[in-house]
Tab-separated table of C-alpha atoms in Angstrom:
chain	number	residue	atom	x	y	z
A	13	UNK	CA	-23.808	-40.222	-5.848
A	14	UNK	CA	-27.030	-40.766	-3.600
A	15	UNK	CA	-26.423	-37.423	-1.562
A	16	UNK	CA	-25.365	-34.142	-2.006
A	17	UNK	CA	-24.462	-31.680	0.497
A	18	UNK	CA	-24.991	-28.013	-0.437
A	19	UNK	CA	-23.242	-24.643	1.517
A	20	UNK	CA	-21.860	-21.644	1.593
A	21	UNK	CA	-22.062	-18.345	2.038
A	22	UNK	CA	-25.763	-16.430	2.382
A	23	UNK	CA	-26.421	-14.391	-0.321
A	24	UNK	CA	-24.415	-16.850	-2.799
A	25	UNK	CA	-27.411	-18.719	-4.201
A	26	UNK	CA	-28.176	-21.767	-2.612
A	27	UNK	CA	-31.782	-21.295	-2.822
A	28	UNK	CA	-31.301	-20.857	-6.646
A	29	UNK	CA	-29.109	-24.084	-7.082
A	30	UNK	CA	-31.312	-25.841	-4.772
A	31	UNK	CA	-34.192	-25.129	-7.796
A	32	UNK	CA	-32.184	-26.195	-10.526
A	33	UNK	CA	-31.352	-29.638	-8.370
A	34	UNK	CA	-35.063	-30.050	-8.137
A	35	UNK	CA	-35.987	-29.799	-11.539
A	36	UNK	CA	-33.124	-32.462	-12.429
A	37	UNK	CA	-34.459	-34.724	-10.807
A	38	UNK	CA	-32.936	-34.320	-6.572
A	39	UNK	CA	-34.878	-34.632	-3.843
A	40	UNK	CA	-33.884	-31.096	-1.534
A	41	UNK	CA	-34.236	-30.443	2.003
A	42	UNK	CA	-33.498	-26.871	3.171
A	43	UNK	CA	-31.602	-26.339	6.689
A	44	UNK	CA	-31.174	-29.331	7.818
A	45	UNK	CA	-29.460	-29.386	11.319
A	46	UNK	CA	-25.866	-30.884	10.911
A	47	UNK	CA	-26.373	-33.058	13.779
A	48	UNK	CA	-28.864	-35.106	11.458
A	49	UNK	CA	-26.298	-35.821	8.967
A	50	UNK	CA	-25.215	-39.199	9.539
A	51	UNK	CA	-28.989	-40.321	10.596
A	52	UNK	CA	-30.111	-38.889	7.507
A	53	UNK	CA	-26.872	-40.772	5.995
A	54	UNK	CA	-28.288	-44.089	7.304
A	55	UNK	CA	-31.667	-43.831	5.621
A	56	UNK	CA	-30.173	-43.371	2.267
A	57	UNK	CA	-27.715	-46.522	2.872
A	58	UNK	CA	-31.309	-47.979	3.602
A	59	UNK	CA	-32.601	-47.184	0.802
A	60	UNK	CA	-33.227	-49.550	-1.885
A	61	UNK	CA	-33.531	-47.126	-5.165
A	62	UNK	CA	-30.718	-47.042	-6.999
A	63	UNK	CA	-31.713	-43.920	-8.739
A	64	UNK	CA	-32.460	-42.062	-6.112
A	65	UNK	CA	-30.913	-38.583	-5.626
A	66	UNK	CA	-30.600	-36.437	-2.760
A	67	UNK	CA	-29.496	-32.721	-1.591
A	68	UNK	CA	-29.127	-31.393	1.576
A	69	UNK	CA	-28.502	-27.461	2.408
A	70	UNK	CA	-26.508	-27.245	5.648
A	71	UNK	CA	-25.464	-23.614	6.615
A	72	UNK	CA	-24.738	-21.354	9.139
A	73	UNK	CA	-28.306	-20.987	9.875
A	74	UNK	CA	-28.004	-24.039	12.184
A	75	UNK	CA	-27.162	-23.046	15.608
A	76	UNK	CA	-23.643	-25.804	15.689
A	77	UNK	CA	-22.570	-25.358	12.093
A	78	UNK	CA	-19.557	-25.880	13.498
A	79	UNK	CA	-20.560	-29.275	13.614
A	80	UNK	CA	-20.880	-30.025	10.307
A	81	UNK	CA	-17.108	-31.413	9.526
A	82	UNK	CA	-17.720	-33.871	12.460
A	83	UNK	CA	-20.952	-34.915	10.804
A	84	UNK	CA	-19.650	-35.196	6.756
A	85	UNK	CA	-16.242	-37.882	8.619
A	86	UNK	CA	-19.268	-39.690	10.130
A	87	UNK	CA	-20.771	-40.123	6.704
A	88	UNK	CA	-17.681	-40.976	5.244
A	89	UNK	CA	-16.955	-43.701	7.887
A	90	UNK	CA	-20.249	-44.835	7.358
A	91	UNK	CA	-19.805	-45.570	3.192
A	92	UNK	CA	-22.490	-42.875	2.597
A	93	UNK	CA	-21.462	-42.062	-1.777
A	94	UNK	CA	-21.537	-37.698	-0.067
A	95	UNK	CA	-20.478	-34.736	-2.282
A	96	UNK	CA	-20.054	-31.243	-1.176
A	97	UNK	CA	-21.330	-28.097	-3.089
A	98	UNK	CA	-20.117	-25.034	-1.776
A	99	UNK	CA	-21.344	-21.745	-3.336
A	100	UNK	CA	-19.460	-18.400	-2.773
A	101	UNK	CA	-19.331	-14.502	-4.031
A	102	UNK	CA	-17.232	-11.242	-3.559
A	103	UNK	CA	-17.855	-9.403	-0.086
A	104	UNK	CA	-19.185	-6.327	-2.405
A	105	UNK	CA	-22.092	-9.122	-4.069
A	106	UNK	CA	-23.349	-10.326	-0.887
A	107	UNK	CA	-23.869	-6.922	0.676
A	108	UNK	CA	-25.652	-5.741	-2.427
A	109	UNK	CA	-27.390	-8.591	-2.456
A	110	UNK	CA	-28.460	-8.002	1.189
A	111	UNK	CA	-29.610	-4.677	0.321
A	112	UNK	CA	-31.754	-5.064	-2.221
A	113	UNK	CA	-33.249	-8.170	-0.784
A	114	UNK	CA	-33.270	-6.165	2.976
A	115	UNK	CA	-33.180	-10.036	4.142
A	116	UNK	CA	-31.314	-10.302	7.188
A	117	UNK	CA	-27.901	-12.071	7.414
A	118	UNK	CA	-28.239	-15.563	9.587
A	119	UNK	CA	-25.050	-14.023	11.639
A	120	UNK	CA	-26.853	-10.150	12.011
A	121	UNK	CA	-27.651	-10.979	15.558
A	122	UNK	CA	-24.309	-11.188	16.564
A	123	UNK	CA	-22.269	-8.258	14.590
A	124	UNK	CA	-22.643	-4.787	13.975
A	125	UNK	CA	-22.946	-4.761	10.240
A	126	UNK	CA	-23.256	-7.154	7.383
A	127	UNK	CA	-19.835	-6.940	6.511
A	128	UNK	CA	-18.349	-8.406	9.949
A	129	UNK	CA	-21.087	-11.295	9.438
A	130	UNK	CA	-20.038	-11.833	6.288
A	131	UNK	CA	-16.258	-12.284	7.486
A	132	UNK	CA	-17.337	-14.394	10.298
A	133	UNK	CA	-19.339	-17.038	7.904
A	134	UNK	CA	-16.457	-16.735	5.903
A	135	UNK	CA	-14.314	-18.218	8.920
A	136	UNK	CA	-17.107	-20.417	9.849
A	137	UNK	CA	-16.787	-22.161	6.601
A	138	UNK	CA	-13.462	-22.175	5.328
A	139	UNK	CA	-13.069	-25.594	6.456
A	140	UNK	CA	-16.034	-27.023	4.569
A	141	UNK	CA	-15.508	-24.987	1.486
A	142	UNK	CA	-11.199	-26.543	1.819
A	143	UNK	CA	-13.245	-30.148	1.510
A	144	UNK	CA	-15.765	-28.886	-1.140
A	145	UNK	CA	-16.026	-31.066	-4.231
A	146	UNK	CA	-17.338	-28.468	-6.578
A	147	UNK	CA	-17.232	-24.534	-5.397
A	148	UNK	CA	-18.898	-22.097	-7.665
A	149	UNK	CA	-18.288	-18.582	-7.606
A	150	UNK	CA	-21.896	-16.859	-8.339
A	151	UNK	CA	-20.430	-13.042	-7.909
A	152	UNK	CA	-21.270	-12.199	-11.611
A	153	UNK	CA	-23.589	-15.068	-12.447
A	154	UNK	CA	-27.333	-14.221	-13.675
A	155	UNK	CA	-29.314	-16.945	-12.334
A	156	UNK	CA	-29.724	-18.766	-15.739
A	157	UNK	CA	-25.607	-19.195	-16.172
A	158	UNK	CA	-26.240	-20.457	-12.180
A	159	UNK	CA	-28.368	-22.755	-13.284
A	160	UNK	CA	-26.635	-24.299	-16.722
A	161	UNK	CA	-23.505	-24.411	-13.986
A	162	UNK	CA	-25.473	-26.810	-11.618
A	163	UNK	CA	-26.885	-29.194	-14.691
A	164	UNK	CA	-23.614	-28.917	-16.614
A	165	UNK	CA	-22.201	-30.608	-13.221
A	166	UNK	CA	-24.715	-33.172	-12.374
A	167	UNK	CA	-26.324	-34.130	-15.194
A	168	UNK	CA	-23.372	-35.799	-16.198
A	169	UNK	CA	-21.746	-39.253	-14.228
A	170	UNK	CA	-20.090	-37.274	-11.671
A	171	UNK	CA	-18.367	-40.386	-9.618
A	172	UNK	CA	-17.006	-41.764	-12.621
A	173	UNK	CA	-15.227	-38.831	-14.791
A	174	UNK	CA	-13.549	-35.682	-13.472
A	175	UNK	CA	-16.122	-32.980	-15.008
A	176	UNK	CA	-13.549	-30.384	-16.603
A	177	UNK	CA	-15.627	-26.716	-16.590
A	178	UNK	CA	-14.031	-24.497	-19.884
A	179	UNK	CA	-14.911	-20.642	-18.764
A	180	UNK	CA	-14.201	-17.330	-21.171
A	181	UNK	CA	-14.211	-14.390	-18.806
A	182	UNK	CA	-13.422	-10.512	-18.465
A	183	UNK	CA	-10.068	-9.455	-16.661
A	184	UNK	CA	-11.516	-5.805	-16.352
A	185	UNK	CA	-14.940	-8.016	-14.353
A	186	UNK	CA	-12.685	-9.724	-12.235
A	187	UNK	CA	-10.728	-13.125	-12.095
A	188	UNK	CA	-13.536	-16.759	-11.279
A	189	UNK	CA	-12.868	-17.299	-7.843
A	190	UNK	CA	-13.729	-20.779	-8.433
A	191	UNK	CA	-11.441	-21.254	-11.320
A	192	UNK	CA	-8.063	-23.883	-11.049
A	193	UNK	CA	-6.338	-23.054	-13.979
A	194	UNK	CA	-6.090	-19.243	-15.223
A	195	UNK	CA	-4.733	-18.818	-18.623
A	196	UNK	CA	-4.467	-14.983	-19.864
A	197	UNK	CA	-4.761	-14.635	-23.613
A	198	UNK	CA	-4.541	-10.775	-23.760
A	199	UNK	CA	-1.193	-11.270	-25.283
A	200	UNK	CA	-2.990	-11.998	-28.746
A	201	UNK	CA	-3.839	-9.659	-31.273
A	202	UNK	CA	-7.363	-8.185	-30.200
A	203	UNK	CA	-10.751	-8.191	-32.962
A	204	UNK	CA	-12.084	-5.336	-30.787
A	205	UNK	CA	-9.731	-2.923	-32.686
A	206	UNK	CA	-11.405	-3.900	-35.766
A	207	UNK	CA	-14.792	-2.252	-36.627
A	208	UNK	CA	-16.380	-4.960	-38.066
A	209	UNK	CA	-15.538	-7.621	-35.616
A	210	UNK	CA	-15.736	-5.166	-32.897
A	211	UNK	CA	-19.970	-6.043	-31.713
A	212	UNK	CA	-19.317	-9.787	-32.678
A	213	UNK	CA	-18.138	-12.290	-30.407
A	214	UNK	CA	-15.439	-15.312	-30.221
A	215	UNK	CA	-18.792	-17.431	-30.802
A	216	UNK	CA	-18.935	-16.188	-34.479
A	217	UNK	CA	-16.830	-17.684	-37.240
A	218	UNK	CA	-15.596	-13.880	-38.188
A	219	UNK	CA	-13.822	-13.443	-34.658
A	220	UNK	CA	-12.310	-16.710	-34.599
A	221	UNK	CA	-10.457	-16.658	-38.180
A	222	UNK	CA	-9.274	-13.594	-36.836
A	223	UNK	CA	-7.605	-15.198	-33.928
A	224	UNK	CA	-6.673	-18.209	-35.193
A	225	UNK	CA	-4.722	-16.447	-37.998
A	226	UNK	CA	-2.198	-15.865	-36.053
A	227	UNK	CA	1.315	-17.854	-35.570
A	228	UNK	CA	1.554	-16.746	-31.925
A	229	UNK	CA	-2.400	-17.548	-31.550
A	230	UNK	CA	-1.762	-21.450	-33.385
A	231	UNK	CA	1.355	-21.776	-30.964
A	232	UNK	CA	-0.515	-20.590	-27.765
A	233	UNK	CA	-2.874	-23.048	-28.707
A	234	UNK	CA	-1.440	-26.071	-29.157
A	235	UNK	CA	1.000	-25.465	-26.200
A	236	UNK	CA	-2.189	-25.420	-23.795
A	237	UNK	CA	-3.580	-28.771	-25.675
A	238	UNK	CA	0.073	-29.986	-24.707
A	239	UNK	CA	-0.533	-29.084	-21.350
A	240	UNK	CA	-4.099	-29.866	-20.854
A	241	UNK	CA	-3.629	-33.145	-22.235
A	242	UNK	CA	-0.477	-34.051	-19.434
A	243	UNK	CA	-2.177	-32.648	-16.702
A	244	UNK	CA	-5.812	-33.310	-16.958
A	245	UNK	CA	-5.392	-37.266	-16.676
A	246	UNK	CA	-3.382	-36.646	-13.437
A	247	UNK	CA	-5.938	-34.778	-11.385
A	248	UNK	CA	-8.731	-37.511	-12.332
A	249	UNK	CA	-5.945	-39.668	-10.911
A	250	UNK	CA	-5.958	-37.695	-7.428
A	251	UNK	CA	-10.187	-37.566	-7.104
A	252	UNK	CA	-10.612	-34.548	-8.612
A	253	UNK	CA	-14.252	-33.948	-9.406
A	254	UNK	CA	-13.787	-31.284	-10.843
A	255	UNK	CA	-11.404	-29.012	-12.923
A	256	UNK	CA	-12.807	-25.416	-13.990
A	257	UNK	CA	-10.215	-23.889	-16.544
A	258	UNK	CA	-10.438	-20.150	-17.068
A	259	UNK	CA	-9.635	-18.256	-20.307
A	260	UNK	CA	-9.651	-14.353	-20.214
A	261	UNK	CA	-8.981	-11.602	-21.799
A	262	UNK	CA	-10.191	-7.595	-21.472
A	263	UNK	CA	-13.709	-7.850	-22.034
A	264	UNK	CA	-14.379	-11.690	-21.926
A	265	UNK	CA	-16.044	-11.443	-25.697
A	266	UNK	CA	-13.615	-12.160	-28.335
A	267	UNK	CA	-9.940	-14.039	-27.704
A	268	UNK	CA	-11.149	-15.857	-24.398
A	269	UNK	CA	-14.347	-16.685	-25.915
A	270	UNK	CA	-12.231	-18.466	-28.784
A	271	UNK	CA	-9.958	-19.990	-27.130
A	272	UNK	CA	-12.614	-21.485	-24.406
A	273	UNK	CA	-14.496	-22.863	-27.645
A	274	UNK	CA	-11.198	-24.483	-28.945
A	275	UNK	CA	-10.486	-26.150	-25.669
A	276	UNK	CA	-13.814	-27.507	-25.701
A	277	UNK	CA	-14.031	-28.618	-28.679
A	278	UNK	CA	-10.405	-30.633	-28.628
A	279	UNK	CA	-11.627	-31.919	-24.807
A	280	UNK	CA	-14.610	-33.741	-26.147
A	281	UNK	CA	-12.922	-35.063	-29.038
A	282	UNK	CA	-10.816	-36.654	-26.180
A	283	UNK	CA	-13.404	-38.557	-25.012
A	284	UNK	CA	-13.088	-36.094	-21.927
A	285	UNK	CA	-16.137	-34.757	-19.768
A	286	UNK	CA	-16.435	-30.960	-20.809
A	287	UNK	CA	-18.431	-28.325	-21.042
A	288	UNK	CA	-17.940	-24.598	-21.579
A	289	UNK	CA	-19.629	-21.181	-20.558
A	290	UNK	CA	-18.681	-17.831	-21.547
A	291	UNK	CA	-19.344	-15.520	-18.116
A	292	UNK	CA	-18.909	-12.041	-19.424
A	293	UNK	CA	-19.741	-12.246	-23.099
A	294	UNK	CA	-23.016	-10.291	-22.864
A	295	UNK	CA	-21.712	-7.712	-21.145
């Protein structure tokens, strides 16, 4: 992949991923008019470095965003190796955001408020965030867990190997917006009823024996390793760059924590590309 596009919403953290792209080793340019796309497009098919990585933030701070879909078929038709990053949050995050920051929405010139420009850059993009290779959901990411996202994603050989993201997360926080698969595993006995376990987390050995004592908790298991395993080949067989799989339970510390760990672990023993985060757990 010589270029990356990155988008989405203000407020969602492009600024921050465009950082974290720097210091692995992209080449950024901020706002660059999509009009420019498939000129820029030609100077990387130019190019003779093999190693050479770029990123490109396109967003509705250019006066035709609307152009952009035109310009990423142009690249395509061209042969230009493009991905597309699209970063997103809840309505409530980006007016928080907004209001702490007291930044200006690109789209405040033409509405009333911040949340009618919100829902118009939401409309503005849907179509570029429907062709999005990787979409990540920032609305209760610090900017560290932003930035392992980004490396955990391109770090690795993203052309060649769907990237498969293993999430533990919080029901009572709210669902990953940006996750494919949602498996619930608040059905299992919980460690937060016992004191001991109840300050630990699914990352200490305690927790886990706990879960993993269980029949149900084996079963559960090794019916999702059934399933991962059937289904995971299949979307690397469609393109998919991606596949995030969320685990959750109440708080996002002990049974989804586990079970995230588990999948993991068996996915790399599978010669898969995986890596796991754990959104909520120090909450």
């Amino acid at each position: 992949m010589k270029l990356l596009i990155v988008t989405g919403l203000s407020g969602a953290g492009k600024s921050k991923a465009v950082e974290m792209l720097e210091d692995i080793g992209f080449a950024c340019i901020d706002n660059m008019p999509p009009q420019l796309l498939p000129a820029f497009g030609q100077l990387v098919l130019k190019t003779e470095e093999t190693d050479l990585k770029t990123a490109v933030v396109v967003d509705s701070r250019a006066k035709k965003f609307q152009d952009t879909i035109e310009a990423l078929d142009q690249l395509k038709d061209m042969g230009v190796d493009c991905r597309i990053l699209f970063l997103d949050a809840d309505d409530a995050v980006l007016i928080r955001r907004f209001k702490e920051t007291r930044r200006r929405h690109p789209l405040s010139a033409e509405f009333d408020s911040v949340e009618d420009a919100i829902a118009a850059e939401r409309k503005l993009t849907r179509a570029i965030r429907d062709r999005a290779d990787f979409t990540i959901d920032t609305s209760h990411m610090a900017p560290k867990q932003l930035k392992e996202r980004i490396a955990n994603i391109f770090l690795g050989s993203v052309q060649d190997a769907l990237q498969v993201q293993c999430m533990s997360f919080g029901f009572k926080y709210g669902i990953p917006a940006d996750a494919d698969l949602v498996f619930d595993v608040r059905c299992l006995p919980n460690p937060y009823y016992i004191p001991e376990l109840k300050n630990l987390t699914g990352l200490d050995q305690e927790v886990h024996d706990y879960v993993m004592q269980f029949p149900e908790s084996k079963a559960f298991l090794q019916k999702l390793m059934d399933l991962l395993d059937f289904t995971i080949p299949l979307y690397a067989k469609e393109g998919k760059s991606e596949l995030v799989l969320a685990f959750g339970c109440t708080g996002g510390k002990h049974r989804s924590v586990t079970f995230a760990q588990e999948v993991y672990q068996h996915l790399a023993s599978t010669k898969n590309s995986a890596t796991v985060t754990h959104r909520d757990i120090q909450k």
